[in-house]
Coordinates of C-alpha atoms in Angstrom, one line a residue:
Chain A
X1 CA 8.5 -22.3 9.9
X2 CA 10.2 -22.5 6.5
X3 CA 13.7 -21.5 5.5
X4 CA 15.3 -18.4 6.8
X5 CA 14.5 -15.5 4.4
X6 CA 17.1 -12.8 3.8
X7 CA 16.2 -9.6 1.9
X8 CA 19.0 -8.2 -0.2
X9 CA 18.5 -4.5 -1.1
X10 CA 20.4 -1.8 -2.8
X11 CA 21.0 -0.4 -6.3
X12 CA 23.8 0.5 -8.6
X13 CA 25.3 -1.6 -11.4
X14 CA 28.7 -1.3 -9.8
X15 CA 27.5 -3.4 -6.9
X16 CA 26.2 -6.4 -8.9
X17 CA 29.3 -8.6 -8.4
X18 CA 29.1 -8.3 -4.6
X19 CA 25.3 -8.7 -4.7
X20 CA 25.7 -11.9 -6.6
X21 CA 28.3 -13.2 -4.1
X22 CA 25.9 -12.4 -1.3
X23 CA 23.2 -14.4 -3.0
X24 CA 25.4 -17.3 -3.5
X25 CA 26.6 -17.4 0.1
X26 CA 23.0 -17.1 1.4
X27 CA 21.9 -20.0 -0.8
X28 CA 24.8 -22.2 0.4
X29 CA 23.6 -21.5 4.0
X30 CA 20.1 -22.7 3.0
X31 CA 18.5 -19.2 3.1
X32 CA 15.9 -18.0 0.7
X33 CA 16.8 -14.8 -1.1
X34 CA 14.2 -12.0 -1.3
X35 CA 14.6 -9.0 -3.5
X36 CA 12.5 -6.4 -5.4
X37 CA 12.7 -8.7 -8.4
X38 CA 13.8 -6.2 -11.0
X39 CA 17.4 -5.3 -12.2
X40 CA 20.9 -4.6 -10.9
X41 CA 21.3 -5.8 -7.3
X42 CA 17.7 -7.1 -7.3
X43 CA 18.8 -9.5 -10.1
X44 CA 22.4 -10.2 -9.1
X45 CA 21.5 -11.6 -5.7
X46 CA 19.0 -14.2 -7.0
X47 CA 21.3 -15.0 -9.9
X48 CA 24.0 -15.9 -7.3
X49 CA 21.4 -17.9 -5.3
X50 CA 20.2 -19.9 -8.2
X51 CA 23.8 -20.7 -9.3
X52 CA 24.2 -22.3 -5.8
X53 CA 20.9 -24.2 -6.1
X54 CA 19.0 -21.8 -3.8
X55 CA 15.4 -20.5 -3.8
X56 CA 14.4 -16.9 -4.6
X57 CA 11.4 -14.6 -4.1
X58 CA 10.8 -11.4 -6.0
X59 CA 8.4 -8.7 -4.8
X60 CA 7.5 -6.4 -7.7
X61 CA 6.3 -2.8 -7.6
X62 CA 4.1 -3.1 -10.8
X63 CA 1.2 -5.2 -11.9
X64 CA 2.9 -7.5 -14.4
X65 CA 4.5 -10.8 -13.3
X66 CA 6.6 -10.8 -16.5
X67 CA 8.6 -7.9 -15.1
X68 CA 10.4 -10.2 -12.7
X69 CA 14.0 -11.1 -13.7
X70 CA 14.7 -14.7 -14.8
X71 CA 16.3 -15.8 -11.5
X72 CA 13.1 -15.3 -9.5
X73 CA 11.3 -18.5 -8.5
X74 CA 8.3 -17.1 -6.7
X75 CA 6.9 -13.8 -7.9
X76 CA 4.7 -11.5 -5.7
X77 CA 3.0 -8.8 -7.8
X78 CA 2.0 -5.9 -5.5
X79 CA 1.0 -3.0 -7.7
X80 CA 1.9 -0.6 -4.9
X81 CA 5.0 1.1 -6.4
X82 CA 7.7 2.2 -4.0
X83 CA 5.7 0.9 -1.0
X84 CA 6.6 -2.6 -2.1
X85 CA 10.1 -1.8 -0.7
X86 CA 8.6 -2.1 2.8
X87 CA 7.3 -5.6 1.9
X88 CA 10.8 -6.6 0.7
X89 CA 12.5 -5.8 3.9
X90 CA 9.6 -6.9 6.1
X91 CA 9.8 -10.3 4.4
X92 CA 13.4 -10.8 5.4
X93 CA 14.3 -12.2 8.8
X94 CA 17.5 -10.3 8.1
X95 CA 18.4 -7.6 5.6
X96 CA 21.7 -7.0 3.7
X97 CA 22.1 -3.7 2.0
X98 CA 24.5 -3.7 -1.0
X99 CA 25.2 -0.2 -2.3
X100 CA 22.2 2.0 -2.7
X101 CA 21.0 5.5 -2.4
X102 CA 17.9 7.3 -1.0
X103 CA 15.6 4.4 -1.6
X104 CA 18.0 2.1 0.2
X105 CA 18.2 4.5 3.1
X106 CA 14.4 4.4 3.4
X107 CA 14.4 0.6 3.4
X108 CA 17.2 0.5 6.1
X109 CA 15.2 2.9 8.2
X110 CA 12.0 0.9 7.8
X111 CA 13.7 -2.4 8.4
X112 CA 15.3 -1.2 11.6
X113 CA 12.0 0.2 12.8
X114 CA 10.5 -3.2 12.4
X115 CA 13.3 -4.9 14.3
X116 CA 14.8 -6.7 11.4
X117 CA 18.6 -7.5 11.6
X118 CA 20.2 -5.1 9.1
X119 CA 23.7 -5.2 7.8
X120 CA 25.4 -2.8 5.4
X121 CA 28.0 -4.2 3.1
X122 CA 30.8 -1.6 2.5
X123 CA 31.3 0.6 0.6
X124 CA 27.8 1.9 1.0
X125 CA 25.6 4.1 3.0
X126 CA 26.6 4.9 6.6
X127 CA 23.7 4.8 9.0
X128 CA 24.3 5.3 12.7
X129 CA 23.5 2.2 14.7
X130 CA 23.6 -0.2 11.7
X131 CA 26.5 -2.6 11.6
X132 CA 28.8 -2.7 8.6
X133 CA 30.6 -5.6 6.9
X134 CA 33.7 -5.4 4.7
X135 CA 33.0 -8.4 2.6
X136 CA 30.0 -10.5 1.3
X137 CA 31.1 -13.3 3.6
X138 CA 31.2 -11.1 6.6
X139 CA 27.9 -9.6 5.7
X140 CA 26.2 -13.0 5.5
X141 CA 27.7 -14.2 8.7
X142 CA 26.9 -11.1 10.6
X143 CA 23.3 -11.1 9.4
X144 CA 22.7 -14.7 10.3
X145 CA 24.5 -14.4 13.6
X146 CA 22.1 -11.6 14.5
X147 CA 19.3 -14.1 14.0
X148 CA 20.8 -16.4 16.7
X149 CA 22.4 -18.7 14.2
X150 CA 19.2 -19.5 12.3
X151 CA 19.9 -20.7 8.8
X152 CA 23.4 -21.7 9.4
Chain B
X1 CA -3.1 24.4 -8.0
X2 CA -4.2 24.9 -4.4
X3 CA -2.1 26.0 -1.4
X4 CA 1.4 24.8 -0.9
X5 CA 1.3 21.6 1.2
X6 CA 4.1 20.9 3.7
X7 CA 4.5 17.6 5.4
X8 CA 5.8 17.7 9.0
X9 CA 7.2 14.4 10.2
X10 CA 9.0 13.1 13.2
X11 CA 8.2 11.6 16.6
X12 CA 9.1 12.1 20.3
X13 CA 7.1 14.1 22.9
X14 CA 10.1 16.2 23.6
X15 CA 9.8 17.7 20.1
X16 CA 6.2 18.8 20.3
X17 CA 6.9 22.5 21.2
X18 CA 9.0 22.9 18.1
X19 CA 6.6 20.9 16.0
X20 CA 3.8 23.3 17.1
X21 CA 5.9 26.3 16.2
X22 CA 6.6 24.9 12.8
X23 CA 2.9 24.3 12.2
X24 CA 2.1 27.9 13.3
X25 CA 4.7 29.4 11.0
X26 CA 3.5 27.3 8.0
X27 CA -0.1 28.4 8.5
X28 CA 1.0 32.1 8.7
X29 CA 2.7 31.6 5.3
X30 CA -0.6 30.2 3.9
X31 CA 0.7 26.6 3.7
X32 CA -1.5 23.6 4.4
X33 CA 0.1 21.3 7.1
X34 CA 0.2 17.5 6.3
X35 CA 1.0 14.9 9.0
X36 CA 0.3 11.3 9.9
X37 CA -2.7 12.5 12.0
X38 CA -2.0 10.7 15.2
X39 CA 0.0 11.9 18.3
X40 CA 3.1 13.8 19.4
X41 CA 4.6 15.8 16.5
X42 CA 1.7 14.6 14.2
X43 CA -0.7 16.5 16.6
X44 CA 1.6 19.4 17.6
X45 CA 2.1 20.7 14.1
X46 CA -1.6 20.8 13.1
X47 CA -2.4 22.3 16.6
X48 CA 0.0 25.1 15.8
X49 CA -1.5 25.5 12.4
X50 CA -5.1 25.7 13.6
X51 CA -4.1 28.3 16.3
X52 CA -2.9 30.5 13.4
X53 CA -6.1 29.9 11.3
X54 CA -4.5 27.4 9.0
X55 CA -5.7 24.2 7.2
X56 CA -4.5 20.7 8.1
X57 CA -4.6 17.2 6.5
X58 CA -4.0 14.0 8.4
X59 CA -3.2 10.7 6.7
X60 CA -3.9 7.8 9.0
X61 CA -2.4 4.3 9.0
X62 CA -5.5 2.5 10.2
X63 CA -9.1 2.2 9.1
X64 CA -10.9 4.5 11.5
X65 CA -11.4 8.2 10.9
X66 CA -12.0 8.7 14.6
X67 CA -8.3 8.0 15.2
X68 CA -7.3 11.4 13.8
X69 CA -6.4 14.0 16.4
X70 CA -8.7 17.0 16.9
X71 CA -6.6 19.5 14.9
X72 CA -7.0 17.6 11.6
X73 CA -9.5 19.2 9.2
X74 CA -9.3 16.7 6.4
X75 CA -8.8 13.1 7.2
X76 CA -7.5 10.5 4.8
X77 CA -7.9 6.9 6.0
X78 CA -5.5 4.6 4.3
X79 CA -5.5 1.2 6.2
X80 CA -2.0 0.5 4.9
X81 CA 0.0 0.8 8.1
X82 CA 3.5 2.2 7.9
X83 CA 3.2 2.5 4.2
X84 CA 1.1 5.5 4.8
X85 CA 4.2 7.3 5.8
X86 CA 5.2 7.4 2.1
X87 CA 1.9 9.1 1.4
X88 CA 2.5 11.7 4.0
X89 CA 5.9 12.8 2.6
X90 CA 4.7 12.4 -1.0
X91 CA 1.8 14.7 -0.3
X92 CA 4.2 17.5 0.8
X93 CA 5.6 19.9 -1.7
X94 CA 8.3 20.2 1.0
X95 CA 9.0 18.1 4.1
X96 CA 10.2 19.2 7.5
X97 CA 11.5 16.6 9.9
X98 CA 11.2 17.4 13.6
X99 CA 13.0 14.9 15.8
X100 CA 12.3 11.3 15.0
X101 CA 14.0 7.9 14.7
X102 CA 14.1 5.0 12.3
X103 CA 10.7 5.7 10.9
X104 CA 11.6 9.3 10.2
X105 CA 14.8 8.2 8.6
X106 CA 12.8 6.0 6.2
X107 CA 10.5 8.9 5.4
X108 CA 13.5 11.3 4.7
X109 CA 15.0 8.7 2.4
X110 CA 11.8 8.2 0.6
X111 CA 11.0 11.9 0.3
X112 CA 14.5 12.6 -1.0
X113 CA 14.1 9.8 -3.6
X114 CA 10.9 11.4 -4.8
X115 CA 12.6 14.8 -5.2
X116 CA 10.7 16.5 -2.3
X117 CA 12.5 19.4 -0.6
X118 CA 13.5 18.0 2.8
X119 CA 14.8 20.0 5.8
X120 CA 15.8 18.6 9.2
X121 CA 15.2 20.7 12.2
X122 CA 18.0 20.3 14.8
X123 CA 18.5 18.6 17.0
X124 CA 17.6 15.5 15.1
X125 CA 18.7 12.9 12.6
X126 CA 21.8 13.7 10.6
X127 CA 21.5 12.5 7.0
X128 CA 24.2 13.3 4.4
X129 CA 22.9 15.6 1.7
X130 CA 19.8 16.9 3.7
X131 CA 20.0 20.5 4.9
X132 CA 19.5 21.3 8.6
X133 CA 17.9 24.2 10.3
X134 CA 18.6 25.5 13.8
X135 CA 15.1 26.9 14.5
X136 CA 11.5 26.4 13.4
X137 CA 11.6 29.7 11.6
X138 CA 14.8 28.8 9.7
X139 CA 13.3 25.4 8.8
X140 CA 10.2 26.9 7.3
X141 CA 12.1 29.5 5.4
X142 CA 14.6 27.0 4.1
X143 CA 11.8 24.5 3.1
X144 CA 9.8 27.2 1.2
X145 CA 12.9 28.7 -0.4
X146 CA 13.7 25.3 -1.9
X147 CA 10.3 25.4 -3.6
X148 CA 11.2 28.7 -5.3
X149 CA 9.4 30.9 -2.9
X150 CA 6.1 29.2 -3.4
X151 CA 3.8 29.7 -0.4
X152 CA 5.6 32.8 0.8
Chain C
X1 CA -14.6 16.0 14.1
X2 CA -14.6 18.0 10.9
X3 CA -17.2 18.0 8.0
X4 CA -18.8 14.8 6.9
X5 CA -16.7 13.3 4.1
X6 CA -18.4 11.5 1.2
X7 CA -16.4 9.5 -1.3
X8 CA -17.7 9.5 -4.9
X9 CA -16.4 6.6 -7.0
X10 CA -17.0 5.3 -10.5
X11 CA -15.8 5.7 -14.0
X12 CA -17.2 6.3 -17.5
X13 CA -17.5 9.7 -19.3
X14 CA -21.2 9.1 -19.7
X15 CA -21.7 9.4 -16.0
X16 CA -20.0 12.8 -15.6
X17 CA -23.2 14.8 -15.5
X18 CA -24.7 12.8 -12.7
X19 CA -21.3 12.8 -10.9
X20 CA -21.2 16.6 -11.1
X21 CA -24.7 16.8 -9.7
X22 CA -23.8 14.5 -6.8
X23 CA -20.9 16.7 -6.0
X24 CA -23.0 19.8 -6.1
X25 CA -25.6 18.4 -3.8
X26 CA -23.0 17.1 -1.3
X27 CA -21.4 20.5 -1.1
X28 CA -24.8 22.2 -0.5
X29 CA -25.2 19.8 2.4
X30 CA -21.8 20.9 3.8
X31 CA -20.1 17.6 3.0
X32 CA -16.5 17.4 1.7
X33 CA -16.2 15.4 -1.5
X34 CA -13.4 12.8 -1.8
X35 CA -12.4 11.2 -5.1
X36 CA -9.5 9.6 -6.8
X37 CA -8.5 13.0 -8.1
X38 CA -8.0 12.1 -11.8
X39 CA -10.6 12.3 -14.6
X40 CA -14.2 11.5 -15.5
X41 CA -16.3 11.0 -12.4
X42 CA -13.3 11.7 -10.2
X43 CA -13.2 15.2 -11.8
X44 CA -16.9 15.8 -12.3
X45 CA -17.9 15.4 -8.6
X46 CA -15.3 17.9 -7.3
X47 CA -16.2 20.2 -10.2
X48 CA -19.8 20.2 -9.0
X49 CA -18.7 20.6 -5.4
X50 CA -16.6 23.7 -6.2
X51 CA -19.4 25.3 -8.2
X52 CA -21.4 25.1 -5.0
X53 CA -18.6 26.5 -2.8
X54 CA -17.7 23.2 -1.4
X55 CA -14.4 21.5 -0.3
X56 CA -12.7 18.6 -2.1
X57 CA -10.0 16.0 -1.5
X58 CA -8.2 14.0 -4.2
X59 CA -6.3 10.9 -3.4
X60 CA -3.9 10.1 -6.3
X61 CA -2.5 6.7 -7.3
X62 CA 0.8 8.1 -8.6
X63 CA 3.7 10.2 -7.2
X64 CA 3.0 13.6 -8.8
X65 CA 0.7 16.2 -7.2
X66 CA 0.3 17.8 -10.6
X67 CA -1.8 14.9 -11.8
X68 CA -4.7 16.1 -9.7
X69 CA -7.6 17.7 -11.6
X70 CA -8.1 21.5 -11.1
X71 CA -11.1 21.1 -8.8
X72 CA -9.2 19.3 -6.0
X73 CA -8.4 21.5 -3.0
X74 CA -6.4 19.1 -0.9
X75 CA -4.2 16.6 -2.7
X76 CA -3.0 13.3 -1.2
X77 CA -0.2 11.7 -3.2
X78 CA 0.0 8.0 -2.4
X79 CA 2.2 6.3 -5.0
X80 CA 0.5 3.0 -4.3
X81 CA -1.5 2.6 -7.6
X82 CA -4.8 0.8 -7.5
X83 CA -4.5 0.3 -3.7
X84 CA -5.2 4.0 -3.3
X85 CA -8.8 3.1 -4.2
X86 CA -9.1 1.6 -0.8
X87 CA -8.0 4.9 0.8
X88 CA -10.6 6.7 -1.2
X89 CA -13.5 4.7 0.1
X90 CA -12.0 4.4 3.6
X91 CA -11.9 8.1 3.8
X92 CA -15.6 8.5 3.1
X93 CA -18.1 8.4 6.0
X94 CA -20.4 7.4 3.2
X95 CA -19.7 6.3 -0.4
X96 CA -21.7 7.0 -3.6
X97 CA -21.0 4.9 -6.7
X98 CA -21.7 6.6 -10.0
X99 CA -21.4 4.2 -12.9
X100 CA -18.2 2.1 -12.9
X101 CA -16.9 -1.3 -13.8
X102 CA -14.6 -3.8 -12.2
X103 CA -12.6 -1.3 -10.2
X104 CA -15.8 0.2 -8.8
X105 CA -17.0 -3.3 -7.8
X106 CA -13.8 -3.8 -5.9
X107 CA -14.3 -0.5 -4.1
X108 CA -17.9 -1.3 -3.2
X109 CA -16.8 -4.6 -1.8
X110 CA -14.0 -3.0 0.2
X111 CA -16.2 -0.1 1.5
X112 CA -18.9 -2.6 2.6
X113 CA -16.4 -4.7 4.4
X114 CA -15.2 -1.7 6.3
X115 CA -18.7 -0.8 7.3
X116 CA -19.0 2.4 5.2
X117 CA -22.5 3.4 4.1
X118 CA -22.5 2.7 0.3
X119 CA -25.2 3.7 -2.2
X120 CA -25.2 2.9 -5.9
X121 CA -26.7 5.5 -8.3
X122 CA -28.6 3.8 -11.1
X123 CA -27.9 2.9 -13.8
X124 CA -24.9 1.1 -12.6
X125 CA -23.5 -2.0 -11.0
X126 CA -25.9 -4.2 -9.2
X127 CA -24.5 -5.7 -6.0
X128 CA -26.6 -7.7 -3.6
X129 CA -27.1 -6.0 -0.3
X130 CA -26.2 -2.5 -1.5
X131 CA -29.0 0.0 -1.8
X132 CA -29.7 1.8 -5.1
X133 CA -30.9 5.3 -5.8
X134 CA -32.6 6.5 -9.0
X135 CA -31.4 10.1 -8.9
X136 CA -28.4 12.1 -7.6
X137 CA -30.7 13.7 -5.0
X138 CA -31.9 10.4 -3.8
X139 CA -28.4 9.0 -3.7
X140 CA -27.2 11.9 -1.5
X141 CA -30.1 11.7 0.8
X142 CA -29.9 8.0 1.2
X143 CA -26.1 8.1 1.9
X144 CA -26.5 10.8 4.5
X145 CA -29.5 9.2 6.1
X146 CA -27.4 6.0 6.6
X147 CA -25.0 8.1 8.6
X148 CA -27.8 9.1 11.0
X149 CA -28.4 12.4 9.5
X150 CA -24.9 13.7 9.8
X151 CA -24.0 16.4 7.4
X152 CA -27.6 17.4 6.7
Chain D
X1 CA 9.2 -18.1 -16.0
X2 CA 8.6 -20.3 -13.0
X3 CA 5.5 -22.5 -12.1
X4 CA 2.0 -21.2 -12.8
X5 CA 0.8 -19.4 -9.7
X6 CA -2.9 -19.6 -8.7
X7 CA -4.4 -17.4 -6.0
X8 CA -7.1 -19.0 -3.9
X9 CA -9.3 -16.5 -2.1
X10 CA -12.3 -16.6 0.0
X11 CA -13.4 -16.9 3.7
X12 CA -15.7 -19.0 5.8
X13 CA -14.9 -22.1 7.8
X14 CA -17.6 -24.0 6.0
X15 CA -15.6 -23.7 2.8
X16 CA -12.4 -25.2 4.1
X17 CA -12.9 -28.7 2.7
X18 CA -13.4 -27.4 -0.8
X19 CA -10.5 -25.0 -0.4
X20 CA -8.3 -27.9 0.6
X21 CA -9.4 -29.9 -2.4
X22 CA -8.7 -27.0 -4.7
X23 CA -5.2 -26.7 -3.2
X24 CA -4.5 -30.4 -3.7
X25 CA -5.6 -30.4 -7.3
X26 CA -3.5 -27.3 -8.1
X27 CA -0.4 -28.9 -6.6
X28 CA -1.0 -32.1 -8.6
X29 CA -1.0 -29.9 -11.7
X30 CA 2.3 -28.4 -10.7
X31 CA 0.9 -25.0 -9.8
X32 CA 2.1 -22.9 -6.9
X33 CA -0.8 -21.9 -4.5
X34 CA -0.9 -18.3 -3.3
X35 CA -3.2 -17.2 -0.4
X36 CA -3.4 -14.5 2.2
X37 CA -1.5 -16.8 4.6
X38 CA -3.8 -16.7 7.6
X39 CA -6.8 -19.0 8.5
X40 CA -9.8 -20.7 7.0
X41 CA -9.6 -20.9 3.2
X42 CA -6.2 -19.2 3.4
X43 CA -4.9 -22.2 5.4
X44 CA -7.0 -24.9 3.8
X45 CA -5.7 -24.4 0.2
X46 CA -2.0 -24.5 1.1
X47 CA -2.7 -27.5 3.4
X48 CA -4.1 -29.4 0.5
X49 CA -1.2 -28.3 -1.7
X50 CA 1.4 -29.5 0.8
X51 CA -0.4 -32.8 1.2
X52 CA 0.2 -33.3 -2.5
X53 CA 3.8 -32.2 -2.4
X54 CA 3.1 -28.7 -3.8
X55 CA 4.6 -25.3 -3.1
X56 CA 2.8 -22.4 -1.4
X57 CA 3.2 -18.7 -0.9
X58 CA 1.4 -16.6 1.8
X59 CA 1.1 -12.9 1.6
X60 CA 0.4 -11.4 5.0
X61 CA -1.4 -8.2 6.0
X62 CA 0.6 -7.6 9.1
X63 CA 4.3 -7.2 10.0
X64 CA 5.0 -10.5 11.6
X65 CA 6.2 -13.5 9.7
X66 CA 5.1 -15.8 12.5
X67 CA 1.4 -15.0 11.6
X68 CA 1.6 -17.3 8.6
X69 CA -0.1 -20.7 8.9
X70 CA 2.1 -23.7 9.0
X71 CA 1.5 -24.8 5.4
X72 CA 3.1 -21.7 3.9
X73 CA 6.5 -22.2 2.4
X74 CA 7.4 -18.7 1.3
X75 CA 6.1 -15.8 3.4
X76 CA 5.7 -12.3 2.2
X77 CA 5.1 -9.8 5.0
X78 CA 3.5 -6.6 3.6
X79 CA 2.3 -4.6 6.6
X80 CA -0.3 -2.9 4.4
X81 CA -3.5 -4.5 5.8
X82 CA -6.4 -5.1 3.5
X83 CA -4.4 -3.7 0.6
X84 CA -2.4 -6.9 0.6
X85 CA -5.5 -8.6 -0.9
X86 CA -4.7 -6.8 -4.1
X87 CA -1.2 -8.4 -4.0
X88 CA -2.7 -11.8 -3.5
X89 CA -4.8 -11.8 -6.6
X90 CA -2.3 -9.8 -8.6
X91 CA 0.3 -12.6 -7.9
X92 CA -2.0 -15.3 -9.4
X93 CA -1.9 -16.0 -13.0
X94 CA -5.4 -17.3 -12.3
X95 CA -7.7 -16.7 -9.3
X96 CA -10.2 -19.2 -7.7
X97 CA -12.7 -17.8 -5.2
X98 CA -14.0 -20.3 -2.7
X99 CA -16.9 -18.9 -0.7
X100 CA -16.3 -15.4 0.7
X101 CA -18.1 -12.1 1.4
X102 CA -17.4 -8.4 0.8
X103 CA -13.6 -8.8 0.9
X104 CA -13.8 -11.5 -1.6
X105 CA -16.0 -9.4 -3.8
X106 CA -13.4 -6.7 -3.7
X107 CA -10.7 -9.1 -4.7
X108 CA -12.8 -10.5 -7.6
X109 CA -13.4 -7.0 -8.9
X110 CA -9.7 -6.1 -8.6
X111 CA -8.5 -9.3 -10.2
X112 CA -10.9 -8.9 -13.1
X113 CA -9.7 -5.3 -13.6
X114 CA -6.2 -6.5 -13.9
X115 CA -7.1 -9.2 -16.4
X116 CA -6.5 -12.2 -14.2
X117 CA -8.5 -15.3 -15.1
X118 CA -11.1 -15.5 -12.2
X119 CA -13.3 -18.5 -11.4
X120 CA -15.9 -18.7 -8.7
X121 CA -16.5 -22.1 -7.0
X122 CA -20.2 -22.6 -6.2
X123 CA -21.9 -22.0 -3.9
X124 CA -20.5 -18.5 -3.5
X125 CA -20.8 -15.0 -4.7
X126 CA -22.5 -14.4 -8.0
X127 CA -20.7 -11.7 -10.1
X128 CA -21.8 -10.9 -13.6
X129 CA -19.2 -11.8 -16.1
X130 CA -17.2 -14.2 -13.9
X131 CA -17.5 -17.9 -14.7
X132 CA -18.7 -20.3 -12.1
X133 CA -17.7 -23.9 -11.4
X134 CA -19.7 -26.5 -9.6
X135 CA -16.8 -28.6 -8.2
X136 CA -13.1 -28.0 -7.1
X137 CA -12.0 -30.1 -10.1
X138 CA -14.1 -28.0 -12.5
X139 CA -12.8 -24.8 -10.9
X140 CA -9.2 -25.8 -11.4
X141 CA -9.7 -27.0 -14.9
X142 CA -11.6 -23.9 -15.9
X143 CA -9.0 -21.6 -14.3
X144 CA -6.1 -23.3 -16.0
X145 CA -7.9 -23.5 -19.4
X146 CA -8.3 -19.8 -19.3
X147 CA -4.5 -19.5 -19.1
X148 CA -4.2 -21.4 -22.4
X149 CA -3.4 -24.7 -20.7
X150 CA -0.5 -23.4 -18.8
X151 CA 0.3 -25.5 -15.7
X152 CA -1.5 -28.5 -17.0

């Protein structure tokens, strides 16, 4: 099996700095960063990962590869709209939620249902049964520890 | 435009009686009941609707029409697995959640993101910003009132 | 199990008259007509079905119920773009292709893979192994005969 | 934009040798190989690519990352069944079909509709309007030439 893949989800421009830090830390641990491939947190996390020499995957909702942001190495073009969010979280061995709203809630619910290790980075949504972290570093450590140390 | 369509989501055998009552009340109001077409709440709501002479739609995750429960009038076979849950809520002008767990949380998040009128029937998940009802009758009335009285 | 469902696929304004006739004939046989719910053949077939007192289902690619044409009784909103074409053919016990191009070819391939009874109404695509009919009446009879007479 | 991505589609154990050769040639040209990530041609092409030091992406129909074959570097888990075939071809700047049956026909139709450069490697399906190649080398050259020389 290849590198540990961690999906970073969420939205909101105000969360980009933390998303970028999460991406950087994941790349330093050797993890591949998976996002929805568009803007805000979906761009910030791969930007951080690439700055640290990491690898990134973007899973797009539309039909055009060109829609991917410039920090995406490997582009998956789904054409299935919001349903691609399920593919984003399903493709993560672990999932870190940075900010977000209704769409992020849907993804957390779906990821949990599929048994993925989900961590919410504060401040952000509060979902019963999902652990929260107070810093990007804690979020990454918590997510990876829930995988049994894989990727560390 | 045809009849108001209301999606009934949720899981858990202990919620079937209330799901059936929701289905019956919706049919009495002239609404078409939409569910995932399989068992538990997905069967109870259309069973209630048919008992009241209503119309039902089931949206299946697999590839076989025969998987639909016997109270489904119109069967949509998607073959897209869990992603069909998005189609269930998207096909409702309103959405009523009866019980449920992670999958239901995902559907509530998705439905809210798409601007559907969502109501949670207690006891059940608690999601900030989503109104709750204490009885099937209140759930149906609340869901329909959020549509501006359509279907009443 | 409810009424036999027949999916009518294809595109091209020049095929609308024949699509409408197919819809009418299916309704007269008691079949429910399933289409993609938008324009051209997707509107013509349900228009013909409604003129004959039939029932129709439209499976939309987008997220808005309002996009369905006015002859659709039951609307399924998928939000999954072109992938909804798979749901259209999967929801038919039989499939009739009226005109069409690349998208229709994809649907014929997918329907055949899933074991659906497919019939191509001439003139139209030529696909090895898929029977062709020279008139709407022949197409409907051929499709239903492949179901073992169901719906007749 | 990253490396040129080429989707290799098809099925049939008898086509594995040619699929592996296609994968090898693509990797030598610097292209990333995209497949459905399971067996037969979906495994042969990435196996050839890895032997030549290339990079591979697998897009799975199910919900388990572990289902990917051992030559897949980057795994996308979609959970959407056959609809993931659309994502496979949509993720290719070009598409090469090696053998195949109904499912492959569906993918060729869908890829053509989306404007992807499709090439069929003989012997295989015959689809009007889709160019054919008589060897893996010709298939790769033809596919890349249709991209305007990208990846060469």
